[in-house]
Coordinates of C-alpha atoms in Angstrom, one line a residue:
M1 CA 20.0 1.3 -2.4
L2 CA 17.5 4.1 -1.8
F3 CA 14.4 1.8 -1.5
K4 CA 16.0 -0.2 1.2
R5 CA 16.8 2.9 3.2
V6 CA 13.1 4.0 2.8
K7 CA 12.1 0.6 4.2
Y8 CA 14.5 1.1 7.3
G9 CA 16.9 -1.7 6.2
F10 CA 14.1 -4.4 5.3
S11 CA 14.7 -5.5 1.6
I12 CA 11.5 -7.7 1.8
L13 CA 8.8 -7.4 4.3
S14 CA 7.0 -10.5 5.5
E15 CA 5.0 -11.9 8.4
K16 CA 8.3 -12.7 10.2
N17 CA 9.5 -9.1 10.3
I18 CA 6.5 -6.8 10.0
V19 CA 6.3 -6.0 13.5
S20 CA 9.8 -4.9 13.7
F21 CA 9.3 -2.7 10.5
L22 CA 6.1 -1.2 12.0
D23 CA 8.0 -0.5 15.4
R24 CA 10.6 1.6 13.3
V25 CA 7.9 3.6 11.4
T26 CA 5.5 4.2 14.2
D27 CA 6.2 8.0 14.1
F28 CA 4.8 8.1 10.5
K29 CA 1.6 6.0 11.2
V30 CA -1.6 7.6 10.0
G31 CA -5.0 6.3 11.0
K32 CA -7.6 5.2 8.5
E33 CA -9.8 8.4 9.5
E34 CA -7.1 10.7 9.2
L35 CA -6.1 9.3 5.9
A36 CA -9.7 9.7 4.7
E37 CA -9.6 13.4 5.7
Y38 CA -6.5 13.9 3.7
Y39 CA -7.9 12.1 0.9
A40 CA -11.2 14.3 0.9
I41 CA -9.2 17.5 1.1
Y42 CA -7.1 16.5 -1.8
K43 CA -10.1 15.4 -3.9
E44 CA -11.8 18.8 -3.0
L45 CA -8.6 20.8 -4.2
Y46 CA -7.8 18.8 -7.2
G47 CA -10.8 17.0 -8.3
A48 CA -12.0 13.3 -8.5
I49 CA -10.1 12.6 -11.8
D50 CA -6.7 13.7 -10.3
V51 CA -7.3 12.2 -6.8
N52 CA -7.9 8.7 -8.5
Y53 CA -4.7 8.9 -10.5
T54 CA -2.3 10.6 -8.3
A55 CA -3.5 9.3 -4.9
T56 CA -4.5 5.9 -6.0
R57 CA -3.7 2.9 -4.0
I58 CA -0.7 1.1 -5.0
F59 CA -1.0 -2.2 -3.4
Y60 CA -2.6 -4.1 -0.6
I61 CA -1.0 -6.8 1.6
N62 CA -2.7 -9.5 3.5
F63 CA -0.1 -10.8 5.9
D64 CA -2.5 -13.5 7.5
K65 CA -3.2 -15.0 4.0
R66 CA 0.3 -14.1 2.6
E67 CA -1.2 -12.4 -0.4
F68 CA 0.2 -9.3 -2.2
Y69 CA -2.2 -7.4 -4.6
S70 CA -0.5 -4.9 -6.9
F71 CA -2.7 -2.1 -8.4
F72 CA 0.1 -0.2 -9.9
T73 CA -0.7 0.9 -13.3
E74 CA 2.6 2.5 -14.3
P75 CA 5.8 0.6 -15.5
G76 CA 7.7 -0.9 -12.6
S77 CA 7.0 -3.6 -10.1
Y78 CA 6.7 -4.1 -6.4
E79 CA 6.3 -7.8 -6.9
K80 CA 10.0 -8.3 -6.7
Y81 CA 9.9 -7.2 -3.0
M82 CA 7.2 -10.1 -2.3
P83 CA 8.4 -12.7 0.0
C84 CA 8.9 -16.3 -1.4
G85 CA 5.9 -18.6 -0.9
W86 CA 3.4 -15.7 -1.1
N87 CA 0.8 -15.4 -3.8
G88 CA 0.8 -12.2 -5.7
Y89 CA -1.9 -10.7 -8.0
D90 CA -1.6 -8.1 -10.6
K91 CA -4.9 -6.3 -10.5
A92 CA -4.0 -2.8 -12.0
G93 CA -6.6 -0.2 -11.2
E94 CA -9.1 -2.8 -9.6
Y95 CA -8.4 -2.0 -5.9
D96 CA -12.0 -1.5 -5.0
E97 CA -12.9 -5.1 -5.6
Y98 CA -10.0 -6.6 -3.5
V99 CA -9.5 -4.2 -0.6
P100 CA -11.7 -5.1 2.3
S101 CA -14.4 -2.3 3.0
E102 CA -13.1 -2.1 6.7
M103 CA -9.7 -1.0 5.1
K104 CA -10.9 1.7 2.7
Y105 CA -10.4 5.1 3.4
W106 CA -12.0 6.3 0.1

């Protein structure tokens, strides 16, 4: 399964295994400031409409509250990878309202 390989052997991420997952992907970590720079460059090159469509936020996970917010507007679903006992919310395209301001890079 390609998606499982991309997630480094974790089929479902939860508060129980997130630290192990983050340890495995540490080489790919990008800080909020760097992500904001990439986002601004992309927006300048391709325009606001394109950046809002192609570089849109797909989901937000709150491990402390065990909440998964899906903002995905295309067919398909990340909700099937949500741990049992978590609350999931389908908020397609409504990311500005649900992502805390300290987490926003846009």
